[in-house]
Amino acid sequence: MKKYVILTISFMFAVACATAFAQDTINYSSGEVVASPEPRIYQAIPVPSTSLYELYQQGGVLFMSLITLCLVGVFLAAWKMPSRVKELGIAALVLGLVSWAVGMYQAMGVLQINGDISPSVLLGGAKVALIAPIWGAIVYFISLVVRIIQKPKTI
């Protein structure tokens, strides 16, 4: 069983790294997709999306992958170590908050360099910065539900 867990974690890490380094940049003035000169985890200006894959990429592949690993850990812990379910949920929530802080730090750096930015661009960046914390909160909620289901019933 240990081999499968390590293999799954290694595979998810490899996919996350490959996706992070293969992201493209969109030239918003012409609408064409150009290759990014350097690997980017966060997009400065998000394209409105409805697919979960695009939300996953916009939320930051690194942190979204770590939070997803916490979700996998919640389900594995529910089976093997029920006492660790809540801790993995809390770790997912904290990772979401850390990703929000990193995203806001990057946004403030862009504001400092560019100076005058329109409010729609600023709010679009804030919206993207909240994707990972929302995913972390969902994973935390799932961990609480799993823990409630597993708790022995005393009457």
mmCIF file of C-alpha atoms in Angstrom:
data_model
loop_
_atom_site.group_PDB
_atom_site.id
_atom_site.type_symbol
_atom_site.label_atom_id
_atom_site.label_comp_id
_atom_site.label_asym_id
_atom_site.label_seq_id
_atom_site.Cartn_x
_atom_site.Cartn_y
_atom_site.Cartn_z
ATOM 1 C CA MET A 1 0.000 0.000 0.000
ATOM 2 C CA LYS A 2 2.889 2.330 0.816
ATOM 3 C CA LYS A 3 4.251 1.932 -2.693
ATOM 4 C CA TYR A 4 0.958 3.051 -4.234
ATOM 5 C CA VAL A 5 0.738 6.131 -2.022
ATOM 6 C CA ILE A 6 4.313 7.149 -2.854
ATOM 7 C CA LEU A 7 3.699 6.475 -6.541
ATOM 8 C CA THR A 8 0.501 8.553 -6.507
ATOM 9 C CA ILE A 9 2.167 11.466 -4.723
ATOM 10 C CA SER A 10 5.146 11.344 -7.094
ATOM 11 C CA PHE A 11 2.879 11.291 -10.134
ATOM 12 C CA MET A 12 0.802 14.252 -8.881
ATOM 13 C CA PHE A 13 3.985 16.204 -8.132
ATOM 14 C CA ALA A 14 5.355 15.498 -11.622
ATOM 15 C CA VAL A 15 2.098 16.607 -13.245
ATOM 16 C CA ALA A 16 2.027 19.766 -11.118
ATOM 17 C CA CYS A 17 5.611 20.649 -12.060
ATOM 18 C CA ALA A 18 5.048 19.973 -15.747
ATOM 19 C CA THR A 19 1.884 22.075 -15.780
ATOM 20 C CA ALA A 20 3.555 24.933 -13.903
ATOM 21 C CA PHE A 21 6.400 25.132 -16.406
ATOM 22 C CA ALA A 22 4.218 24.703 -19.496
ATOM 23 C CA GLN A 23 1.825 27.587 -18.905
ATOM 24 C CA ASP A 24 1.342 30.095 -21.680
ATOM 25 C CA THR A 25 0.798 33.827 -21.463
ATOM 26 C CA ILE A 26 -2.081 35.556 -23.234
ATOM 27 C CA ASN A 27 -1.425 38.859 -24.967
ATOM 28 C CA TYR A 28 -4.609 40.699 -23.991
ATOM 29 C CA SER A 29 -4.212 43.475 -26.546
ATOM 30 C CA SER A 30 -4.285 41.084 -29.524
ATOM 31 C CA GLY A 31 -5.837 38.008 -27.881
ATOM 32 C CA GLU A 32 -3.122 35.619 -29.066
ATOM 33 C CA VAL A 33 -1.378 33.041 -26.918
ATOM 34 C CA VAL A 34 2.384 33.440 -26.738
ATOM 35 C CA ALA A 35 4.927 31.253 -24.987
ATOM 36 C CA SER A 36 5.893 32.509 -21.586
ATOM 37 C CA PRO A 37 9.548 33.615 -21.310
ATOM 38 C CA GLU A 38 9.758 32.220 -17.778
ATOM 39 C CA PRO A 39 7.690 29.684 -15.818
ATOM 40 C CA ARG A 40 4.782 31.275 -13.977
ATOM 41 C CA ILE A 41 2.572 29.774 -11.332
ATOM 42 C CA TYR A 42 0.090 32.659 -11.143
ATOM 43 C CA GLN A 43 -1.450 34.500 -14.062
ATOM 44 C CA ALA A 44 -1.564 38.258 -13.586
ATOM 45 C CA ILE A 45 -4.876 38.746 -15.394
ATOM 46 C CA PRO A 46 -7.206 35.752 -15.470
ATOM 47 C CA VAL A 47 -9.363 34.808 -18.411
ATOM 48 C CA PRO A 48 -12.969 34.199 -17.292
ATOM 49 C CA SER A 49 -13.359 30.443 -17.070
ATOM 50 C CA THR A 50 -15.897 27.843 -16.190
ATOM 51 C CA SER A 51 -13.857 24.634 -16.330
ATOM 52 C CA LEU A 52 -12.339 23.171 -13.205
ATOM 53 C CA TYR A 53 -9.034 22.597 -14.983
ATOM 54 C CA GLU A 54 -8.698 26.310 -15.758
ATOM 55 C CA LEU A 55 -9.604 27.208 -12.180
ATOM 56 C CA TYR A 56 -6.974 24.742 -11.010
ATOM 57 C CA GLN A 57 -4.336 26.423 -13.166
ATOM 58 C CA GLN A 58 -5.403 29.958 -12.257
ATOM 59 C CA GLY A 59 -5.384 29.125 -8.556
ATOM 60 C CA GLY A 60 -1.711 28.246 -8.806
ATOM 61 C CA VAL A 61 -0.674 24.739 -9.705
ATOM 62 C CA LEU A 62 1.748 24.371 -6.811
ATOM 63 C CA PHE A 63 -0.651 25.248 -4.005
ATOM 64 C CA MET A 64 -3.682 23.660 -5.650
ATOM 65 C CA SER A 65 -1.695 20.412 -6.005
ATOM 66 C CA LEU A 66 -0.605 20.528 -2.377
ATOM 67 C CA ILE A 67 -4.187 21.105 -1.247
ATOM 68 C CA THR A 68 -5.358 18.261 -3.477
ATOM 69 C CA LEU A 69 -2.698 16.032 -1.909
ATOM 70 C CA CYS A 70 -4.178 16.955 1.461
ATOM 71 C CA LEU A 71 -7.580 15.825 0.159
ATOM 72 C CA VAL A 72 -6.098 12.490 -0.951
ATOM 73 C CA GLY A 73 -4.442 12.272 2.460
ATOM 74 C CA VAL A 74 -7.784 12.871 4.180
ATOM 75 C CA PHE A 75 -9.318 9.899 2.395
ATOM 76 C CA LEU A 76 -6.279 7.694 3.030
ATOM 77 C CA ALA A 77 -6.163 8.778 6.677
ATOM 78 C CA ALA A 78 -9.869 8.044 7.040
ATOM 79 C CA TRP A 79 -9.026 4.486 6.140
ATOM 80 C CA LYS A 80 -5.709 3.983 7.969
ATOM 81 C CA MET A 81 -5.264 6.753 10.597
ATOM 82 C CA PRO A 82 -8.625 8.311 11.531
ATOM 83 C CA SER A 83 -7.019 10.549 14.148
ATOM 84 C CA ARG A 84 -5.159 12.490 11.420
ATOM 85 C CA VAL A 85 -8.155 13.443 9.271
ATOM 86 C CA LYS A 86 -8.785 16.805 10.911
ATOM 87 C CA GLU A 87 -5.088 17.724 10.893
ATOM 88 C CA LEU A 88 -4.850 17.152 7.143
ATOM 89 C CA GLY A 89 -7.940 19.323 6.665
ATOM 90 C CA ILE A 90 -6.369 22.085 8.721
ATOM 91 C CA ALA A 91 -3.169 21.747 6.660
ATOM 92 C CA ALA A 92 -5.237 22.230 3.480
ATOM 93 C CA LEU A 93 -6.868 25.346 4.938
ATOM 94 C CA VAL A 94 -3.512 26.794 5.991
ATOM 95 C CA LEU A 95 -2.003 26.058 2.560
ATOM 96 C CA GLY A 96 -4.928 27.918 0.997
ATOM 97 C CA LEU A 97 -4.295 30.928 3.208
ATOM 98 C CA VAL A 98 -0.566 30.838 2.458
ATOM 99 C CA SER A 99 -1.320 30.757 -1.270
ATOM 100 C CA TRP A 100 -3.605 33.778 -0.822
ATOM 101 C CA ALA A 101 -0.808 35.637 0.967
ATOM 102 C CA VAL A 102 1.679 34.750 -1.796
ATOM 103 C CA GLY A 103 -0.812 35.832 -4.470
ATOM 104 C CA MET A 104 -1.473 39.157 -2.749
ATOM 105 C CA TYR A 105 2.271 39.696 -2.308
ATOM 106 C CA GLN A 106 2.775 39.181 -6.033
ATOM 107 C CA ALA A 107 -0.158 41.489 -6.803
ATOM 108 C CA MET A 108 1.295 44.233 -4.607
ATOM 109 C CA GLY A 109 4.624 43.836 -6.401
ATOM 110 C CA VAL A 110 2.902 44.346 -9.750
ATOM 111 C CA LEU A 111 1.068 47.386 -8.332
ATOM 112 C CA GLN A 112 4.337 48.830 -7.090
ATOM 113 C CA ILE A 113 6.025 48.402 -10.477
ATOM 114 C CA ASN A 114 3.156 49.547 -12.708
ATOM 115 C CA GLY A 115 1.630 52.218 -10.508
ATOM 116 C CA ASP A 116 -1.764 53.086 -11.982
ATOM 117 C CA ILE A 117 -3.878 49.948 -12.557
ATOM 118 C CA SER A 118 -7.595 49.869 -13.304
ATOM 119 C CA PRO A 119 -9.903 48.542 -10.578
ATOM 120 C CA SER A 120 -11.201 45.742 -12.817
ATOM 121 C CA VAL A 121 -7.675 44.350 -13.230
ATOM 122 C CA LEU A 122 -7.041 44.665 -9.498
ATOM 123 C CA LEU A 123 -10.281 42.890 -8.580
ATOM 124 C CA GLY A 124 -9.615 40.197 -11.182
ATOM 125 C CA GLY A 125 -6.299 39.476 -9.486
ATOM 126 C CA ALA A 126 -7.955 39.401 -6.061
ATOM 127 C CA LYS A 127 -10.522 36.963 -7.452
ATOM 128 C CA VAL A 128 -7.759 34.660 -8.674
ATOM 129 C CA ALA A 129 -5.942 34.918 -5.341
ATOM 130 C CA LEU A 130 -9.060 33.555 -3.611
ATOM 131 C CA ILE A 131 -9.335 30.347 -5.681
ATOM 132 C CA ALA A 132 -6.845 28.313 -3.623
ATOM 133 C CA PRO A 133 -8.190 29.423 -0.205
ATOM 134 C CA ILE A 134 -11.689 28.432 -1.298
ATOM 135 C CA TRP A 135 -10.384 25.016 -2.387
ATOM 136 C CA GLY A 136 -8.555 24.687 0.952
ATOM 137 C CA ALA A 137 -11.762 25.535 2.841
ATOM 138 C CA ILE A 138 -13.686 22.930 0.822
ATOM 139 C CA VAL A 139 -11.064 20.286 1.664
ATOM 140 C CA TYR A 140 -11.233 21.307 5.343
ATOM 141 C CA PHE A 141 -15.029 20.968 5.271
ATOM 142 C CA ILE A 142 -14.714 17.515 3.667
ATOM 143 C CA SER A 143 -12.271 16.488 6.407
ATOM 144 C CA LEU A 144 -14.745 17.600 9.064
ATOM 145 C CA VAL A 145 -17.556 15.637 7.409
ATOM 146 C CA VAL A 146 -15.340 12.540 7.214
ATOM 147 C CA ARG A 147 -14.436 12.935 10.870
ATOM 148 C CA ILE A 148 -18.091 13.327 11.879
ATOM 149 C CA ILE A 149 -18.995 10.198 9.924
ATOM 150 C CA GLN A 150 -16.169 8.241 11.543
ATOM 151 C CA LYS A 151 -16.781 9.410 15.117
ATOM 152 C CA PRO A 152 -18.177 6.633 17.280
ATOM 153 C CA LYS A 153 -21.749 7.228 18.260
ATOM 154 C CA THR A 154 -22.327 7.417 22.014
ATOM 155 C CA ILE A 155 -25.885 7.523 23.172
#
